[in-house]
Coordinates of C-alpha atoms in Angstrom, one line a residue:
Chain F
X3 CA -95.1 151.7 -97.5
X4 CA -97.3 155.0 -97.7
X5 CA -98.0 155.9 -94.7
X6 CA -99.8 159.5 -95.1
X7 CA -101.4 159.5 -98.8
X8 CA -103.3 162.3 -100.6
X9 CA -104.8 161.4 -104.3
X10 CA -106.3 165.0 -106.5
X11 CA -107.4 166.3 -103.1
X12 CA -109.4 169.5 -104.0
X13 CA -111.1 172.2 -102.1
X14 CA -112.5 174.9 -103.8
X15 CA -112.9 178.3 -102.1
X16 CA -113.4 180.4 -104.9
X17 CA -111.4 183.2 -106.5
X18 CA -108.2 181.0 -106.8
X19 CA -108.4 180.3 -103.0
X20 CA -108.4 176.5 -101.7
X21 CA -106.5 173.6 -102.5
X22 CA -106.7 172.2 -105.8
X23 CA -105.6 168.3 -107.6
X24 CA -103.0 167.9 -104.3
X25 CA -101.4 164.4 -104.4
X26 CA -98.6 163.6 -102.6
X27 CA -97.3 160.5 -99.7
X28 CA -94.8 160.1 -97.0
X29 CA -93.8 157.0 -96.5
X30 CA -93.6 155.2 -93.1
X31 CA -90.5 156.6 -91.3
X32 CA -89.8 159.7 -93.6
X33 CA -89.7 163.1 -92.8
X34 CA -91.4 165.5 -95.0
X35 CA -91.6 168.6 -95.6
X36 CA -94.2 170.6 -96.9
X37 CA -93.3 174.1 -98.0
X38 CA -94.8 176.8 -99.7
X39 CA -96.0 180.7 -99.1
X40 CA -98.2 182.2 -96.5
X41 CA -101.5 181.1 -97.8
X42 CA -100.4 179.0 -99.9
X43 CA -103.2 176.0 -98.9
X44 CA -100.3 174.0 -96.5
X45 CA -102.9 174.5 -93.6
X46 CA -105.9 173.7 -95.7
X47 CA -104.0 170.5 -97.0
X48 CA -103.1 169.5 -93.0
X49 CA -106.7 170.2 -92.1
X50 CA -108.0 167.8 -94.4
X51 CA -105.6 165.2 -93.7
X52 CA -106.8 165.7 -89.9
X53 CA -110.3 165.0 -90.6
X54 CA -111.3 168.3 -89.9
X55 CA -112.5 169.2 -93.5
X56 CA -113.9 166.8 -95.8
X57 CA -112.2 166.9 -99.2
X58 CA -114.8 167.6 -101.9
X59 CA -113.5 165.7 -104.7
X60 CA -109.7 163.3 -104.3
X61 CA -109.2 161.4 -100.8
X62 CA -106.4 161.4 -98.1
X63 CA -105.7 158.5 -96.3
X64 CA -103.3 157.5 -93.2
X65 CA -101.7 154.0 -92.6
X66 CA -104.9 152.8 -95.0
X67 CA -107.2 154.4 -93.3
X68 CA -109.7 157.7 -94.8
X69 CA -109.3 160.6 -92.8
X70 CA -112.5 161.7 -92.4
X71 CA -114.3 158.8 -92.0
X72 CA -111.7 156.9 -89.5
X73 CA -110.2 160.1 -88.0
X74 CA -110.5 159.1 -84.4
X75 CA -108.8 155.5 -85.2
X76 CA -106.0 157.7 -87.2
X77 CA -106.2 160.6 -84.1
X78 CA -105.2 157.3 -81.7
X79 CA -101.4 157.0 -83.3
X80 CA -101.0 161.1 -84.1
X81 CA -99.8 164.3 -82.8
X82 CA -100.7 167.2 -83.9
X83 CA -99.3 170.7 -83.9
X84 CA -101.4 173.9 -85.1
X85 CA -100.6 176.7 -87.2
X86 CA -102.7 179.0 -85.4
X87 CA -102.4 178.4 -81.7
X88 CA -105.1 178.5 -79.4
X89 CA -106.1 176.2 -76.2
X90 CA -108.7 177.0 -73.3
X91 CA -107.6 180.2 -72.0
X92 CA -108.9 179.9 -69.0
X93 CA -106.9 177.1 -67.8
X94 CA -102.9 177.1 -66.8
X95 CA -100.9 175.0 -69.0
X96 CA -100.5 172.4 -65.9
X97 CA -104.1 172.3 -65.9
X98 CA -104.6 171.8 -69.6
X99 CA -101.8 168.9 -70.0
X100 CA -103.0 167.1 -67.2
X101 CA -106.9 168.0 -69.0
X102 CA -105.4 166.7 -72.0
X103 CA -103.9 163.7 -71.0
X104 CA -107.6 162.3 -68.8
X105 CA -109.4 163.7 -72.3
X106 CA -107.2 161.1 -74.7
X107 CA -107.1 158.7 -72.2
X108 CA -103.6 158.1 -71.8
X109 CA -103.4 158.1 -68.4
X110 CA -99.5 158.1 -66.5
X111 CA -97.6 156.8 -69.1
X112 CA -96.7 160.1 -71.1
X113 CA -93.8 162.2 -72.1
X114 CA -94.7 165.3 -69.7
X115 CA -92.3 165.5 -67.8
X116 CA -89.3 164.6 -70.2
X117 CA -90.6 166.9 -72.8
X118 CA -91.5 169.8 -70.4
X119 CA -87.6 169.5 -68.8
X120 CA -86.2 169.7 -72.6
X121 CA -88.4 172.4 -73.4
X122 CA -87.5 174.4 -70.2
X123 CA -90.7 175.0 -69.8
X124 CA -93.0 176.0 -66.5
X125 CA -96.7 175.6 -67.4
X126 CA -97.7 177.1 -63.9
X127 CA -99.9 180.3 -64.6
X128 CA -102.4 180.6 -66.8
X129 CA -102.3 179.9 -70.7
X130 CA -104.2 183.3 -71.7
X131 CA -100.8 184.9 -70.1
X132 CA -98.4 183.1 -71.6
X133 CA -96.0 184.8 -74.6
X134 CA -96.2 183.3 -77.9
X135 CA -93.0 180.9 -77.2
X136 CA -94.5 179.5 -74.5
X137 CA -97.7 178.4 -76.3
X138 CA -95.4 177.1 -78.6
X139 CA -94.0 174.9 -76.6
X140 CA -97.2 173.5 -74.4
X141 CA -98.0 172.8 -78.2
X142 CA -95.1 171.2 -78.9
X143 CA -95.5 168.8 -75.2
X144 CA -99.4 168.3 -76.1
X145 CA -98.3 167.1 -79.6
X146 CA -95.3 164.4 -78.1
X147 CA -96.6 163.3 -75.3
X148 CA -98.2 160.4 -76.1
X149 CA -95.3 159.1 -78.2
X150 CA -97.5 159.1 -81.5
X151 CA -96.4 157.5 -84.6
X152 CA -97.3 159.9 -86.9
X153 CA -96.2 163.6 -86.6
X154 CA -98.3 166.6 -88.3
X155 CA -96.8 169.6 -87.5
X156 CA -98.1 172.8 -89.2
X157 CA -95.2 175.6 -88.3
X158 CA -93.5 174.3 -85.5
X159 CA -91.0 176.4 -84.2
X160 CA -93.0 179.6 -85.1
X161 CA -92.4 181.8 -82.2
X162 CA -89.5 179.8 -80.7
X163 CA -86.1 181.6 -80.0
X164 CA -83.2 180.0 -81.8
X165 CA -82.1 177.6 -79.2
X166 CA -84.9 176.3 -79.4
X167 CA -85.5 175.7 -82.6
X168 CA -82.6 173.4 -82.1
X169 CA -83.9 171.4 -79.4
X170 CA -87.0 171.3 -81.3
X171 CA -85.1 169.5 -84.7
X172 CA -82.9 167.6 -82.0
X173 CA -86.5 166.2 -81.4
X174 CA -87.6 165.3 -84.3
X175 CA -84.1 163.7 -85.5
X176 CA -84.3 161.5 -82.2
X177 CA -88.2 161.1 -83.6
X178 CA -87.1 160.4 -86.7
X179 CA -84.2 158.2 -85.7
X180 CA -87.2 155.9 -83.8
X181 CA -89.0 155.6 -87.2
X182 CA -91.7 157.7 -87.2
X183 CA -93.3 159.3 -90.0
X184 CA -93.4 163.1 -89.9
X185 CA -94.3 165.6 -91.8
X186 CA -93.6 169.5 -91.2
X187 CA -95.0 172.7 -92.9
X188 CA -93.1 175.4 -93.1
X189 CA -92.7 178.6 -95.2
X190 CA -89.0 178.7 -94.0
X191 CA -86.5 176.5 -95.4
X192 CA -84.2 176.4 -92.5
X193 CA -87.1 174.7 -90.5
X194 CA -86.9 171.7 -92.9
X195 CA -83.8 171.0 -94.0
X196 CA -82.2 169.7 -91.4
X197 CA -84.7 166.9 -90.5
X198 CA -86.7 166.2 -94.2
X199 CA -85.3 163.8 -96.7
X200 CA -88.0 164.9 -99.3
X201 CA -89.8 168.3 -99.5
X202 CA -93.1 169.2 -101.7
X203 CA -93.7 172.8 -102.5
X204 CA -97.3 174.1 -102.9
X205 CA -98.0 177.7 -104.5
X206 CA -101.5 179.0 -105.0
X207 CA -103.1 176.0 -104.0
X208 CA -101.4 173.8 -106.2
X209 CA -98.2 171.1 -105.9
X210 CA -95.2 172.6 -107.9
X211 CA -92.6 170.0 -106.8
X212 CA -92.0 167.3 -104.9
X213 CA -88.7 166.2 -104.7
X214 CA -85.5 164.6 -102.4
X215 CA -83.9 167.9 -100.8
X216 CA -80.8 167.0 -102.8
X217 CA -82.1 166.6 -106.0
X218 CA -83.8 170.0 -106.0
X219 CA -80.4 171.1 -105.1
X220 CA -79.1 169.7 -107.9
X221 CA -81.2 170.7 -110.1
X222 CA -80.3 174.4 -109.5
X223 CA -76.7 174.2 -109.0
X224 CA -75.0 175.7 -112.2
X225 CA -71.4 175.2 -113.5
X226 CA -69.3 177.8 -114.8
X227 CA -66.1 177.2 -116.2
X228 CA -63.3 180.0 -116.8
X229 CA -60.1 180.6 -118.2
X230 CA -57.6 181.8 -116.8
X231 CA -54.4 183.4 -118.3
X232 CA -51.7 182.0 -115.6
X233 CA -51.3 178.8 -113.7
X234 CA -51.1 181.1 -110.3
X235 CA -53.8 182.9 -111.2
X236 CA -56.1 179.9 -111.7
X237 CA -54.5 178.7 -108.5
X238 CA -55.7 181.1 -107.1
X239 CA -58.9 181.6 -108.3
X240 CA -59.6 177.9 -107.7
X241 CA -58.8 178.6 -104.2
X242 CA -60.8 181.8 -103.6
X243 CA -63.9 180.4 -105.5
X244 CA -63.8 176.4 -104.1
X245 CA -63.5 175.1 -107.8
X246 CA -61.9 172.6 -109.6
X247 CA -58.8 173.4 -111.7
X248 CA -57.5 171.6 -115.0
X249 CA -54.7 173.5 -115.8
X250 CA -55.8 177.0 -116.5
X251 CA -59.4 176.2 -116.4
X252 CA -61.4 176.4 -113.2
X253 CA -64.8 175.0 -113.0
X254 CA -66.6 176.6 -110.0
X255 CA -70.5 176.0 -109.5
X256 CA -73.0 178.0 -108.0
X257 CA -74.2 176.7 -104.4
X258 CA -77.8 177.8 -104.9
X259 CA -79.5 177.9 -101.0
X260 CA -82.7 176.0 -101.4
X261 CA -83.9 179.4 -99.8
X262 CA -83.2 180.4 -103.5
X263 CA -85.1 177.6 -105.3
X264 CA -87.6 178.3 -103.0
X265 CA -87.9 182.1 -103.6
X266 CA -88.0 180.5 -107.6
X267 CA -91.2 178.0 -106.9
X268 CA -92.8 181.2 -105.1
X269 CA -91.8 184.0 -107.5
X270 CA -93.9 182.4 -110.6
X271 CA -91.3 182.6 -113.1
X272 CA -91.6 179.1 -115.3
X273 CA -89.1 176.9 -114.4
X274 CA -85.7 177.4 -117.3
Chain H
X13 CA -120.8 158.0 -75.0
X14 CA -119.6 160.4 -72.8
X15 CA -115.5 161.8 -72.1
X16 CA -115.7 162.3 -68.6
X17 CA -112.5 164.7 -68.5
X18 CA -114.3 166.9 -70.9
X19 CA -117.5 166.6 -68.9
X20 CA -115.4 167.7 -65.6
X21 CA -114.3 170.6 -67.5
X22 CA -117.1 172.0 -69.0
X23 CA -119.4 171.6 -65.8
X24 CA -116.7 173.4 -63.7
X25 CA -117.2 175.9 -66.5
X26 CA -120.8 176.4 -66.2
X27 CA -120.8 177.0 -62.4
X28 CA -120.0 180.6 -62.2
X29 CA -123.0 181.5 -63.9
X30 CA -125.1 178.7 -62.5
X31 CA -124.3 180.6 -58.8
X32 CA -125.3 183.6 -60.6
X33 CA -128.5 182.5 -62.0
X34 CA -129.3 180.4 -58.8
X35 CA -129.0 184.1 -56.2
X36 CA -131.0 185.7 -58.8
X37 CA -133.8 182.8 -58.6
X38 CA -133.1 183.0 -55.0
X39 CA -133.8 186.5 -54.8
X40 CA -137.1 186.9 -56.8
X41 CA -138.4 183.7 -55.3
X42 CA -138.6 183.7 -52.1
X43 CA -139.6 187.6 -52.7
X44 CA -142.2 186.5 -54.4
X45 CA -143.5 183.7 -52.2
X46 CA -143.3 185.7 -49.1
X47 CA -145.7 188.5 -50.5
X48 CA -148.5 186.3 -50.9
X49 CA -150.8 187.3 -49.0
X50 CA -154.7 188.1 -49.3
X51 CA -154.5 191.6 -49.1
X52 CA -151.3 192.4 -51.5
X53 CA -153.3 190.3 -53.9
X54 CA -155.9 192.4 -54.3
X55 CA -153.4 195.5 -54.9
X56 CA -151.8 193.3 -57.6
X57 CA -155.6 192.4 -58.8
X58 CA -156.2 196.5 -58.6
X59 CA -153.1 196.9 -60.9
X60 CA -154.1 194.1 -63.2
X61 CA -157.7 195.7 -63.4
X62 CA -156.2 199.3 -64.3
X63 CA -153.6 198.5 -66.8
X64 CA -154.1 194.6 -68.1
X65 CA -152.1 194.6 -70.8
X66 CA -149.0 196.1 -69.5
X67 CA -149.4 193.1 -66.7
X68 CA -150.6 190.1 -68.9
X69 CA -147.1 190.8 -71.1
X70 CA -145.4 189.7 -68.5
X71 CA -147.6 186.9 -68.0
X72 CA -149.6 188.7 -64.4
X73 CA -152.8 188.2 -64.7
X74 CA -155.8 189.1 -62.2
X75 CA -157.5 186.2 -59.9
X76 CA -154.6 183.9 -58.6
X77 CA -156.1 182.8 -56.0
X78 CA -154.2 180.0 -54.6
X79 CA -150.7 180.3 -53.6
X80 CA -149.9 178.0 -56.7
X81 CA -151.9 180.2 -58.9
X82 CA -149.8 183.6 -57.3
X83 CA -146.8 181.9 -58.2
X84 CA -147.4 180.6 -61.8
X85 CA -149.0 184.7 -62.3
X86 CA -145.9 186.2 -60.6
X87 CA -143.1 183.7 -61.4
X88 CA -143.9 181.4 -64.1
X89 CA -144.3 184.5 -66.3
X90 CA -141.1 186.3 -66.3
X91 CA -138.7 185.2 -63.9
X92 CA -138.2 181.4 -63.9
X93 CA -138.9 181.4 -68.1
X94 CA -136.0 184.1 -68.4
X95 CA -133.2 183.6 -66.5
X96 CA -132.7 179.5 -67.0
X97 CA -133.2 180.4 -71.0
X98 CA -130.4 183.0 -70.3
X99 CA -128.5 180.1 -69.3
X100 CA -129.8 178.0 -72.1
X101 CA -128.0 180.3 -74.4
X102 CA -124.9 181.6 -72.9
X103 CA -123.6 177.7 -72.3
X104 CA -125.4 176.8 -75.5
X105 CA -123.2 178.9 -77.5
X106 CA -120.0 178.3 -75.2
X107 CA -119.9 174.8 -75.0
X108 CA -119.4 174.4 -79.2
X109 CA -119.3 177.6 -81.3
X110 CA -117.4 179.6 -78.8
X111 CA -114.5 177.0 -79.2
X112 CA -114.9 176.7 -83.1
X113 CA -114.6 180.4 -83.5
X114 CA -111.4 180.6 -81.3
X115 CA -109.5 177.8 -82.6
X116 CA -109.8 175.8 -78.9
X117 CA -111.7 173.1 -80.9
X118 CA -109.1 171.8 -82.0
X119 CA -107.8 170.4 -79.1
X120 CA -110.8 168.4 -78.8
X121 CA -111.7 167.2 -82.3
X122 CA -107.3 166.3 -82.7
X123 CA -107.2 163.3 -80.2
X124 CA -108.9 160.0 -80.5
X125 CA -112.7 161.0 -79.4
X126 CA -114.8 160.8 -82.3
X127 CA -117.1 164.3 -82.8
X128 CA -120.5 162.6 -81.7
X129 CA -118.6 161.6 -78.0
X130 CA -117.8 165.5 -78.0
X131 CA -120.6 166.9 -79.2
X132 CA -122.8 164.5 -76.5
X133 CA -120.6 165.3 -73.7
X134 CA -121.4 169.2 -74.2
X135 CA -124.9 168.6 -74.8
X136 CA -124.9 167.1 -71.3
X137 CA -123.0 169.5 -69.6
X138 CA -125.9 172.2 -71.0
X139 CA -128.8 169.6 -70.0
X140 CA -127.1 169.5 -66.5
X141 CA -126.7 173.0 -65.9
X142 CA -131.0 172.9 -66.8
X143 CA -131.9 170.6 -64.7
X144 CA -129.8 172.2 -61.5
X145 CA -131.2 175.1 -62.0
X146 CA -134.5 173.5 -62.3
X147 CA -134.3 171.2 -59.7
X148 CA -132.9 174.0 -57.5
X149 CA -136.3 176.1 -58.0
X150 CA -138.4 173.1 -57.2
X151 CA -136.4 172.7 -53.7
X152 CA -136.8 176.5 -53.0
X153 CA -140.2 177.5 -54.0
X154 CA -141.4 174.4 -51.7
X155 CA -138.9 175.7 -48.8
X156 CA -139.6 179.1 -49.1
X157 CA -143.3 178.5 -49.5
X158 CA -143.3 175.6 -46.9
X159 CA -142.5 178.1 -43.9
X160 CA -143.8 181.1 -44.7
X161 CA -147.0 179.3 -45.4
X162 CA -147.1 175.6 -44.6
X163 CA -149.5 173.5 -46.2
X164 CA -150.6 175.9 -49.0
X165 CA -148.2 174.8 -51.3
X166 CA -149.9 172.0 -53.8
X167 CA -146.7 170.0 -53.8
X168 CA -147.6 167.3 -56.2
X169 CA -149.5 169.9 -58.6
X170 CA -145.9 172.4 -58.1
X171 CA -143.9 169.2 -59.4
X172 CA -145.8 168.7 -62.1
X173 CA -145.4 172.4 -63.2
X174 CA -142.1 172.1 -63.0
X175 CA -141.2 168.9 -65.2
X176 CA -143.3 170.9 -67.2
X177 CA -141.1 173.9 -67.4
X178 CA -137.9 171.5 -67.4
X179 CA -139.3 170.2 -70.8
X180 CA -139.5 173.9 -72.2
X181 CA -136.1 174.8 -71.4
X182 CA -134.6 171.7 -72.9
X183 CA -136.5 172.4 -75.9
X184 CA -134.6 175.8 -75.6
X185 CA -131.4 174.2 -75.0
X186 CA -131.9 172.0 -77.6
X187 CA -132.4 175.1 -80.0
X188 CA -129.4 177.1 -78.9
X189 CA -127.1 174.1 -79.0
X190 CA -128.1 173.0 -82.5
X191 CA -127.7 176.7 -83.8
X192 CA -124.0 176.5 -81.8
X193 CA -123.4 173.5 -83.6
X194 CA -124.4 174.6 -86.9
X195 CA -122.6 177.9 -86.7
X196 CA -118.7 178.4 -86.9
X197 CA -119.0 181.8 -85.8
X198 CA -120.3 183.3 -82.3
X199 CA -122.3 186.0 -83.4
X200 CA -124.5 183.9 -85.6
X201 CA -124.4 181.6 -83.0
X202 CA -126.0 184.0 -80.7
X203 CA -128.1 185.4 -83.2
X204 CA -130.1 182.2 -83.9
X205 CA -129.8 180.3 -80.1
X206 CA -130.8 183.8 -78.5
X207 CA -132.7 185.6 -81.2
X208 CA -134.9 182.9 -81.9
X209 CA -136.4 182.3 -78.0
X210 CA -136.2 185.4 -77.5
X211 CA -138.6 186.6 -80.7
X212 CA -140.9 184.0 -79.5
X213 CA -141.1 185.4 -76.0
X214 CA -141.8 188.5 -77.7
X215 CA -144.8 186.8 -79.6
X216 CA -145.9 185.3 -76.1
X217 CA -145.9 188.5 -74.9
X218 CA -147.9 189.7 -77.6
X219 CA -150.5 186.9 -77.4
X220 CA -151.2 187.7 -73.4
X221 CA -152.1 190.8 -74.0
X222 CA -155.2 189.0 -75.9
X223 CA -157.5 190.8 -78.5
X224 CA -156.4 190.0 -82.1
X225 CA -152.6 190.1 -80.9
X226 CA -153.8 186.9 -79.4
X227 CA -153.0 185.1 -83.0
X228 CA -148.9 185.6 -81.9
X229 CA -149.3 182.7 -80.0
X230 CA -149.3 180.3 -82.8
X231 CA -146.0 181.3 -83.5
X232 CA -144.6 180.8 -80.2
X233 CA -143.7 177.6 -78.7
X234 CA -144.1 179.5 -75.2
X235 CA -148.0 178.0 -75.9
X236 CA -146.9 174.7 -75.5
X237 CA -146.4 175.5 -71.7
X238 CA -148.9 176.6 -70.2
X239 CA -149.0 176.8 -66.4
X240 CA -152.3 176.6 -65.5
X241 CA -153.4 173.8 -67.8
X242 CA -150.7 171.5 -66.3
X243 CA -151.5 172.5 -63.0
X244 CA -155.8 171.9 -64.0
X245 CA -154.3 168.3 -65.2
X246 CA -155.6 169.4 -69.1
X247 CA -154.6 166.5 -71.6
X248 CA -153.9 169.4 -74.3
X249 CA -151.1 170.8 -71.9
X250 CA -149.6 167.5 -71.1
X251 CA -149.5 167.2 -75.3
X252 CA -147.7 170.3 -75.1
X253 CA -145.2 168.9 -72.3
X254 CA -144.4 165.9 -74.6
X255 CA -143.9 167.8 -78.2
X256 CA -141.5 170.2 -76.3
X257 CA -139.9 167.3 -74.4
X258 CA -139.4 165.3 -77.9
X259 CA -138.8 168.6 -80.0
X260 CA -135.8 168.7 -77.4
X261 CA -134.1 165.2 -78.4
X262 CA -134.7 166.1 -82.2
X263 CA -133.3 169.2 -81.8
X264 CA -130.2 167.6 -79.7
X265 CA -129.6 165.0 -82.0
X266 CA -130.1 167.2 -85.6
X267 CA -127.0 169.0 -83.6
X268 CA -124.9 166.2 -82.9
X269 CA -125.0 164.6 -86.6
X270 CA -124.3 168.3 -87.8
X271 CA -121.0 168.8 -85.7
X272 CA -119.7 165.3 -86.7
X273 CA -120.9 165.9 -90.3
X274 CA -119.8 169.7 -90.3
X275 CA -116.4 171.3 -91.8
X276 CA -113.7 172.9 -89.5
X277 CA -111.5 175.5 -90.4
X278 CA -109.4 175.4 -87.4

């Protein structure tokens, strides 16, 4: 089942800018990743699937219902993490969680506490203070704590120091493990990885791939096979090079990093 | 129709500047009110008589008689039409655009509250800070005016005035909140909810001062209240009363169906 579904989604800003023919789904209980450049329309795309822009031609959808139309229905079952950070200054982060929870209505029964213990994270003092981590991560809490189906997480772990970055996909594999549906932009492969079965790459606006992380792999991995002129030598060269021998021939392939297909979907070379 | 958390917020946002603006009314009314007297009036009347139109800008005019008449020429002018429309517009602008410029909108509009619920809920935070203010004036200017001069107050008549006056600064209200509702970006917010009032004072101004200037006044909504035709019971001022009162709810409700309708690029 689709849970999250865009169909020739377009947004026009002019001068090549905007969004343009975007269709792509994540199915209920998938993690996906969405991957592309800085600028690259991954916000723009999120944005409309939030209901905060109205898509001009195409139409995004989540568990069945339209995003912009049913938003707060959709809202009810989602959490949310922005790419450009920013709550009420003028509040602590205590103040805000406990402002958000009365504002969604959710009352006791959230994920606070548990969240703000993994996180290591004192909200005390005000928000306008805080360092770009911290944010981060009263992001991160605002986004889990009411144990929403649906994940939409638009760069993460920016600004989060390695560790982490760990506890942060430790999350979502525990999230993931539960069976929700998730879906991650990034413009760093590492992010995505670890956690997505399936990624999609947009580039100026449009989709250039969508595919199972191990397929695009695959798709870029290379065999080479050599000759060699002694046994030990090919022994050897097996060894040294992880490849497979067959008497004097080795057959090593090239372990492309996704980073690397990556860096070919962004560079604009044509594919072969 | 209303989030009460938000509503919590947002009013214990406004009441810095609601202290402000209530020491400044403070100060100037019961200034005011305690210099009525006889004798100061016809000093004012003298200054009236040798420069009019510097006085009737600012809405003084010669020949208050009553101590309701001194205080519509003295207060009703300047004071209590400024400083609640400077309220108008700095909460008008901060309780929508301010938060879509910054990005804070988005904690609001990514939960389950639908856009009309938020854009209501601000609204009425703007609408209470008016009538506070408002209703604040009322209780001073009859303390103030009750024992300095007791009994010379027209209470009823003052009351009147004043619903009067509540109505034009909704109307305002309702102005600077659609203009932060249709603009993403503070300074155009501003621009319109402050720089349209504002021009229109200007044109008030203008009009007081009478001769052919007078002709401003048709593009002014300032006309529409008119102090001493609500106090004199005039049906034409009570008309005015009611088309700012209703402009007010159009204006309030064009801005609520443009938030939920309106694109966000946060």
């Amino acid at each position: 089942m689709n849970t999250i579904k865009l169909e020739n989604v377009t947004r026009d800003y002019g001068g090549g800018k905007g969004i343009f023919d975007v269709s792509f789904h994540v199915n209920q209980g998938e993690a996906f990743g969405f991957l592309g450049p800085n600028g690259a329309g991954k916000t723009t795309t999120i944005r409309h699937l939030m209901g905060f822009l109205k898509s001009k031609s195409g139409h995004c959808t989540i568990d069945g219902l339209d995003c912009w139309k049913d938003r707060d229905k959709i809202q009810q079952r989602l959490g949310y993490i922005t790419g450009e950070i920013s709550f009420f200054d003028d509040m602590t982060g205590t103040d805000f969680l406990r402002f958000l929870a009365s504002y969604r209505g959710i009352g006791a029964k959230t994920r606070q506490k548990e969240l703000l213990e993994r996180f290591e994270l004192n909200p005390k003092g005000k928000i306008k203070k805080m360092s770009k981590g911290m944010k981060q991560k009263i992001a991160i809490v605002a986004a889990f704590m009411h144990d929403p189906e649906i994940l939409i997480l638009d760069e993460p772990t920016s600004g989060l120091d390695p560790l982490m970055q760990n506890r942060f996909i430790e999350l979502l594999e525990e999230e993931k493990a539960q069976g929700k549906t998730i879906l991650i932009s990034s413009h760093m492969f590492e992010e995505v990885e670890r956690t997505c079965h399936r990624v999609g790459i947009i580039r100026e606006g449009k989709l250039a791939a969508v595919d199972s992380v191990e397929a695009l792999r695959k798709r870029h991995v290379r065999p080479y096979t050599v000759t060699l002129d002694t046994q030990d030598e090919a022994e050897s060269f097996a060894k040294d090079f992880g490849g497979v021998r067959d008497g004097l021939t080795v057959t090593v392939t090239t372990k492309q990093s996704l980073e690397e297909i990556f860096m070919h979907y962004y560079g604009g070379e044509k594919n072969d | 129709m209303i989030n009460r958390a938000l509503y919590k917020r947002e009013m214990r946002g406004s009441v810095k500047l609601l202290v402000i603006f209530a020491a400044v009314i403070t100060l100037y009314v019961s200034i005011i009110i305690t210099m009525y007297d006889p004798k100061m009036m016809e000093m004012l009347d003298g200054f009236a008589e040798m420069m009019p139109e510097l006085m009737a800008s600012v809405g003084m005019s010669a020949g208050a008689t009553s101590l309701l008449g001194f205080m519509i020429s003295y207060l009703y002018g300047f004071i209590l039409l400024i400083f609640p429309m400077v309220f108008c517009i700095l909460r008008g602008n901060g309780v929508i655009a301010k938060y879509v410029d910054n990005g804070s909108m988005v904690s609001l509009v990514a939960a389950p509250v639908k856009r009309r619920v938020i854009a209501f809920t601000q609204m009425t935070v703007v609408v209470t800070g008016i009538l506070i203010l408002i209703s604040y004036a009322t209780v001073l200017e009859i303390a103030v005016a009750e024992s300095s001069f007791p009994n010379e107050l027209e209470i009823a008549a003052l009351l009147k005035l004043n619903v009067g006056l509540l109505c034009l600064h909704l109307f305002i209200s309702g102005i600077c909140f659609l203009a932060s509702c249709i603009f993403s970006e503070t300074r155009y917010s501003i621009a319109f909810g402050a720089g349209i009032p504002a021009f229109m004072y200007v044109m008030q101004m203008l009009a007081n001062v009478g001769g052919s200037a007078e002709k401003a006044k048709y593009f002014s909504f300032f006309t529409l209240f008119d102090p001493e035709q609500i106090v004199a019971g005039e049906s034409s001022a009570m008309v005015g009363i009611c088309i700012l009162f209703f402009g007010s709810i159009v204006l309030s409700v064009l801005g609520i169906v443009v938030f939920s309708k309106k694109d966000m690029h946060i």
